[in-house]
PDB file of C-alpha atoms in Angstrom:
ATOM      1  CA  MET A  24      47.452 129.587  93.600  1.00  0.00           C
ATOM      2  CA  ASP A  25      47.570 127.410  90.494  1.00  0.00           C
ATOM      3  CA  SER A  26      45.157 125.400  88.371  1.00  0.00           C
ATOM      4  CA  ALA A  27      46.349 122.043  89.778  1.00  0.00           C
ATOM      5  CA  THR A  28      45.475 123.147  93.330  1.00  0.00           C
ATOM      6  CA  ILE A  29      42.014 124.320  92.276  1.00  0.00           C
ATOM      7  CA  GLU A  30      41.418 121.074  90.379  1.00  0.00           C
ATOM      8  CA  ARG A  31      42.446 119.132  93.505  1.00  0.00           C
ATOM      9  CA  TRP A  32      39.936 121.134  95.567  1.00  0.00           C
ATOM     10  CA  ILE A  33      37.178 120.454  93.037  1.00  0.00           C
ATOM     11  CA  LYS A  34      37.894 116.717  93.236  1.00  0.00           C
ATOM     12  CA  SER A  35      37.912 117.045  97.062  1.00  0.00           C
ATOM     13  CA  LEU A  36      34.343 118.332  97.293  1.00  0.00           C
ATOM     14  CA  GLY A  37      32.455 116.186  99.801  1.00  0.00           C
ATOM     15  CA  ARG A  38      35.586 115.276 101.777  1.00  0.00           C
ATOM     16  CA  PRO A  39      36.224 116.209 105.457  1.00  0.00           C
ATOM     17  CA  TYR A  40      38.261 119.255 106.513  1.00  0.00           C
ATOM     18  CA  GLU A  41      40.580 117.208 108.775  1.00  0.00           C
ATOM     19  CA  THR A  42      41.409 114.765 105.949  1.00  0.00           C
ATOM     20  CA  LEU A  43      42.145 117.621 103.525  1.00  0.00           C
ATOM     21  CA  ILE A  44      44.447 119.259 106.122  1.00  0.00           C
ATOM     22  CA  ALA A  45      46.240 115.947 106.801  1.00  0.00           C
ATOM     23  CA  GLU A  46      46.799 115.393 103.055  1.00  0.00           C
ATOM     24  CA  GLY A  47      48.047 118.955 102.563  1.00  0.00           C
ATOM     25  CA  ALA A  48      45.248 119.629 100.072  1.00  0.00           C
ATOM     26  CA  ILE A  49      44.175 122.827 101.848  1.00  0.00           C
ATOM     27  CA  PRO A  50      46.048 125.278 104.083  1.00  0.00           C
ATOM     28  CA  ASN A  51      46.074 124.541 107.800  1.00  0.00           C
ATOM     29  CA  GLN A  52      43.784 127.473 108.637  1.00  0.00           C
ATOM     30  CA  SER A  53      40.980 127.611 111.161  1.00  0.00           C
ATOM     31  CA  LEU A  54      37.459 127.634 109.828  1.00  0.00           C
ATOM     32  CA  ALA A  55      35.516 130.845 110.450  1.00  0.00           C
ATOM     33  CA  GLU A  56      31.861 131.221 111.381  1.00  0.00           C
ATOM     34  CA  LEU A  57      30.357 134.413 109.933  1.00  0.00           C
ATOM     35  CA  TYR A  58      27.761 134.452 112.721  1.00  0.00           C
ATOM     36  CA  LYS A  59      26.671 132.079 115.495  1.00  0.00           C
ATOM     37  CA  GLY A  60      24.496 129.223 114.307  1.00  0.00           C
ATOM     38  CA  ARG A  61      25.420 129.513 110.622  1.00  0.00           C
ATOM     39  CA  ASP A  62      25.268 126.225 108.691  1.00  0.00           C
ATOM     40  CA  TRP A  63      28.604 126.876 106.942  1.00  0.00           C
ATOM     41  CA  LEU A  64      32.150 127.421 108.076  1.00  0.00           C
ATOM     42  CA  THR A  65      34.582 129.079 105.695  1.00  0.00           C
ATOM     43  CA  MET A  66      38.232 129.696 104.981  1.00  0.00           C
ATOM     44  CA  GLU A  67      39.898 132.060 102.539  1.00  0.00           C
ATOM     45  CA  PRO A  68      43.002 130.281 101.216  1.00  0.00           C
ATOM     46  CA  GLY A  69      43.893 133.157  98.890  1.00  0.00           C
ATOM     47  CA  ARG A  70      42.698 136.463  97.453  1.00  0.00           C
ATOM     48  CA  GLY A  71      39.282 136.111  95.855  1.00  0.00           C
ATOM     49  CA  MET A  72      38.828 132.514  97.049  1.00  0.00           C
ATOM     50  CA  GLU A  73      36.569 130.947  99.646  1.00  0.00           C
ATOM     51  CA  LEU A  74      36.094 127.323 100.663  1.00  0.00           C
ATOM     52  CA  SER A  75      32.801 126.511 102.440  1.00  0.00           C
ATOM     53  CA  PHE A  76      32.294 123.526 104.722  1.00  0.00           C
ATOM     54  CA  TRP A  77      29.001 122.185 106.111  1.00  0.00           C
ATOM     55  CA  ALA A  78      29.215 123.011 109.841  1.00  0.00           C
ATOM     56  CA  GLU A  79      27.747 119.717 111.041  1.00  0.00           C
ATOM     57  CA  THR A  80      30.173 117.426 109.177  1.00  0.00           C
ATOM     58  CA  LYS A  81      32.984 119.852 108.240  1.00  0.00           C
ATOM     59  CA  CYS A  82      32.917 118.439 104.705  1.00  0.00           C
ATOM     60  CA  LEU A  83      33.960 120.703 101.830  1.00  0.00           C
ATOM     61  CA  GLU A  84      30.831 121.624  99.858  1.00  0.00           C
ATOM     62  CA  THR A  85      31.546 124.771  97.861  1.00  0.00           C
ATOM     63  CA  ILE A  86      34.451 126.634  96.274  1.00  0.00           C
ATOM     64  CA  HIS A  87      33.915 130.288  95.307  1.00  0.00           C
ATOM     65  CA  ILE A  88      36.395 132.044  93.023  1.00  0.00           C
ATOM     66  CA  VAL A  89      35.835 135.771  92.427  1.00  0.00           C
ATOM     67  CA  LEU A  90      37.110 136.761  88.980  1.00  0.00           C
ATOM     68  CA  LEU A  91      35.654 140.249  88.771  1.00  0.00           C
ATOM     69  CA  LYS A  92      35.487 142.800  91.582  1.00  0.00           C
ATOM     70  CA  THR A  93      32.038 144.406  91.526  1.00  0.00           C
ATOM     71  CA  MET A  94      31.825 145.851  95.043  1.00  0.00           C
ATOM     72  CA  GLU A  95      34.131 147.780  97.340  1.00  0.00           C
ATOM     73  CA  GLY A  96      36.057 145.489  99.672  1.00  0.00           C
ATOM     74  CA  MET A  97      35.940 142.449  97.367  1.00  0.00           C
ATOM     75  CA  THR A  98      39.168 140.843  96.238  1.00  0.00           C
ATOM     76  CA  GLU A  99      39.738 139.131  92.898  1.00  0.00           C
ATOM     77  CA  TYR A 100      41.539 135.905  92.146  1.00  0.00           C
ATOM     78  CA  LYS A 101      44.359 136.592  89.671  1.00  0.00           C
ATOM     79  CA  GLY A 102      45.931 133.138  89.337  1.00  0.00           C
ATOM     80  CA  GLU A 103      45.547 130.190  86.972  1.00  0.00           C
ATOM     81  CA  LEU A 104      42.308 128.295  86.439  1.00  0.00           C
ATOM     82  CA  PRO A 105      41.874 124.677  85.331  1.00  0.00           C
ATOM     83  CA  ARG A 106      40.883 124.169  81.681  1.00  0.00           C
ATOM     84  CA  PRO A 107      38.450 125.046  80.131  1.00  0.00           C
ATOM     85  CA  PHE A 108      37.943 127.946  82.565  1.00  0.00           C
ATOM     86  CA  ALA A 109      39.577 131.296  81.825  1.00  0.00           C
ATOM     87  CA  PRO A 110      40.144 134.444  83.909  1.00  0.00           C
ATOM     88  CA  VAL A 111      37.990 136.526  81.544  1.00  0.00           C
ATOM     89  CA  MET A 112      34.816 134.914  80.235  1.00  0.00           C
ATOM     90  CA  VAL A 113      31.451 136.258  79.091  1.00  0.00           C
ATOM     91  CA  GLN A 114      28.130 134.421  79.000  1.00  0.00           C
ATOM     92  CA  SER A 115      28.205 133.863  75.235  1.00  0.00           C
ATOM     93  CA  GLY A 116      31.638 132.215  75.506  1.00  0.00           C
ATOM     94  CA  VAL A 117      30.544 130.095  78.466  1.00  0.00           C
ATOM     95  CA  ARG A 118      27.519 128.822  76.536  1.00  0.00           C
ATOM     96  CA  ALA A 119      29.626 128.193  73.406  1.00  0.00           C
ATOM     97  CA  THR A 120      32.037 126.096  75.502  1.00  0.00           C
ATOM     98  CA  PHE A 121      29.623 124.331  77.872  1.00  0.00           C
ATOM     99  CA  GLY A 122      26.381 124.245  75.873  1.00  0.00           C
ATOM    100  CA  GLU A 123      22.909 124.601  77.332  1.00  0.00           C
ATOM    101  CA  PRO A 124      22.929 125.085  81.139  1.00  0.00           C
ATOM    102  CA  ILE A 125      21.086 122.643  83.423  1.00  0.00           C
ATOM    103  CA  GLU A 126      19.784 125.675  85.350  1.00  0.00           C
ATOM    104  CA  SER A 127      19.802 129.369  84.557  1.00  0.00           C
ATOM    105  CA  LYS A 128      18.495 132.690  85.872  1.00  0.00           C
ATOM    106  CA  GLY A 129      18.475 136.026  84.104  1.00  0.00           C
ATOM    107  CA  PRO A 130      19.461 139.445  85.441  1.00  0.00           C
ATOM    108  CA  THR A 131      18.431 139.989  89.056  1.00  0.00           C
ATOM    109  CA  LYS A 132      18.237 142.989  91.364  1.00  0.00           C
ATOM    110  CA  LEU A 133      19.784 142.260  94.763  1.00  0.00           C
ATOM    111  CA  PRO A 134      19.512 144.196  98.031  1.00  0.00           C
ATOM    112  CA  LEU A 135      21.294 147.555  98.239  1.00  0.00           C
ATOM    113  CA  ASN A 136      20.302 148.300  94.636  1.00  0.00           C
ATOM    114  CA  THR A 137      22.903 145.870  93.250  1.00  0.00           C
ATOM    115  CA  MET A 138      22.344 144.137  89.914  1.00  0.00           C
ATOM    116  CA  ILE A 139      23.802 140.871  88.665  1.00  0.00           C
ATOM    117  CA  GLY A 140      23.549 139.575  85.130  1.00  0.00           C
ATOM    118  CA  GLY A 141      22.162 136.236  86.321  1.00  0.00           C
ATOM    119  CA  TRP A 142      23.808 132.837  86.390  1.00  0.00           C
ATOM    120  CA  ASP A 143      24.166 129.544  84.518  1.00  0.00           C
ATOM    121  CA  ALA A 144      24.815 126.124  86.088  1.00  0.00           C
ATOM    122  CA  TYR A 145      26.451 123.126  84.401  1.00  0.00           C
ATOM    123  CA  ARG A 146      27.081 119.605  85.605  1.00  0.00           C
ATOM    124  CA  LEU A 147      30.770 118.688  85.336  1.00  0.00           C
ATOM    125  CA  ASP A 148      31.711 115.416  83.633  1.00  0.00           C
ATOM    126  CA  PRO A 149      30.378 112.670  85.956  1.00  0.00           C
ATOM    127  CA  ALA A 150      33.269 110.372  84.971  1.00  0.00           C
ATOM    128  CA  THR A 151      35.861 112.739  86.444  1.00  0.00           C
ATOM    129  CA  HIS A 152      33.752 114.941  88.760  1.00  0.00           C
ATOM    130  CA  PRO A 153      30.781 112.939  90.052  1.00  0.00           C
ATOM    131  CA  ASN A 154      28.099 114.950  91.889  1.00  0.00           C
ATOM    132  CA  ILE A 155      29.665 118.348  91.047  1.00  0.00           C
ATOM    133  CA  LYS A 156      28.344 121.349  89.184  1.00  0.00           C
ATOM    134  CA  VAL A 157      29.806 124.740  88.337  1.00  0.00           C
ATOM    135  CA  ILE A 158      27.811 127.958  88.522  1.00  0.00           C
ATOM    136  CA  PHE A 159      28.879 130.992  86.508  1.00  0.00           C
ATOM    137  CA  THR A 160      27.547 134.206  88.076  1.00  0.00           C
ATOM    138  CA  TYR A 161      27.563 137.172  85.707  1.00  0.00           C
ATOM    139  CA  ALA A 162      28.033 140.888  86.282  1.00  0.00           C
ATOM    140  CA  GLU A 163      25.661 143.317  84.543  1.00  0.00           C
ATOM    141  CA  THR A 164      28.119 143.329  81.601  1.00  0.00           C
ATOM    142  CA  MET A 165      27.597 139.518  81.327  1.00  0.00           C
ATOM    143  CA  GLN A 166      31.262 138.976  82.182  1.00  0.00           C
ATOM    144  CA  VAL A 167      31.794 136.073  84.603  1.00  0.00           C
ATOM    145  CA  LYS A 168      32.000 137.555  88.074  1.00  0.00           C
ATOM    146  CA  THR A 169      32.240 134.375  90.157  1.00  0.00           C
ATOM    147  CA  LEU A 170      32.902 130.685  89.549  1.00  0.00           C
ATOM    148  CA  THR A 171      31.241 128.432  92.119  1.00  0.00           C
ATOM    149  CA  PHE A 172      31.983 124.715  92.252  1.00  0.00           C
ATOM    150  CA  THR A 173      29.556 122.833  94.480  1.00  0.00           C
ATOM    151  CA  LEU A 174      28.082 119.429  95.238  1.00  0.00           C
ATOM    152  CA  ILE A 175      24.844 118.631  93.433  1.00  0.00           C
ATOM    153  CA  ASP A 176      23.527 116.331  96.169  1.00  0.00           C
ATOM    154  CA  LYS A 177      24.801 117.558  99.524  1.00  0.00           C
ATOM    155  CA  GLY A 178      22.932 114.985 101.593  1.00  0.00           C
ATOM    156  CA  HIS A 179      21.109 117.649 103.623  1.00  0.00           C
ATOM    157  CA  ASP A 180      18.659 120.528 103.111  1.00  0.00           C
TER     158      ASP A 180
END
């Protein structure tokens, strides 16, 4: 995978699965349902990457990119990222680059006695990425574990 492909996906947030397939923007893979009745359908176009589509409309809503493996069975993305994102980032560097987050949460204990270092959310430039934000999820070390690009207003609950 390369940075141009990821940037194309980010700009494609909110667009239908069938259109993205027809344009060659995403691989021609079937969407998977983790369990019956789930609101999202997903595809994994590469190691450490997941695209999530709203089940009702099949519109692309979220892109997850795992940069740091923190659990057994996870895979990491090892390819290029669009600027100004980098494969290895820590919270202090994220805040120096992006400024004050629009939303933030500190360290949190998850089920199965797992800890995360929290997360920060930033709105992307509305001129080039309208209605899109990025969420940096941190490991306990405050290194960026996951990049999540998602719609701000999804048009549903």
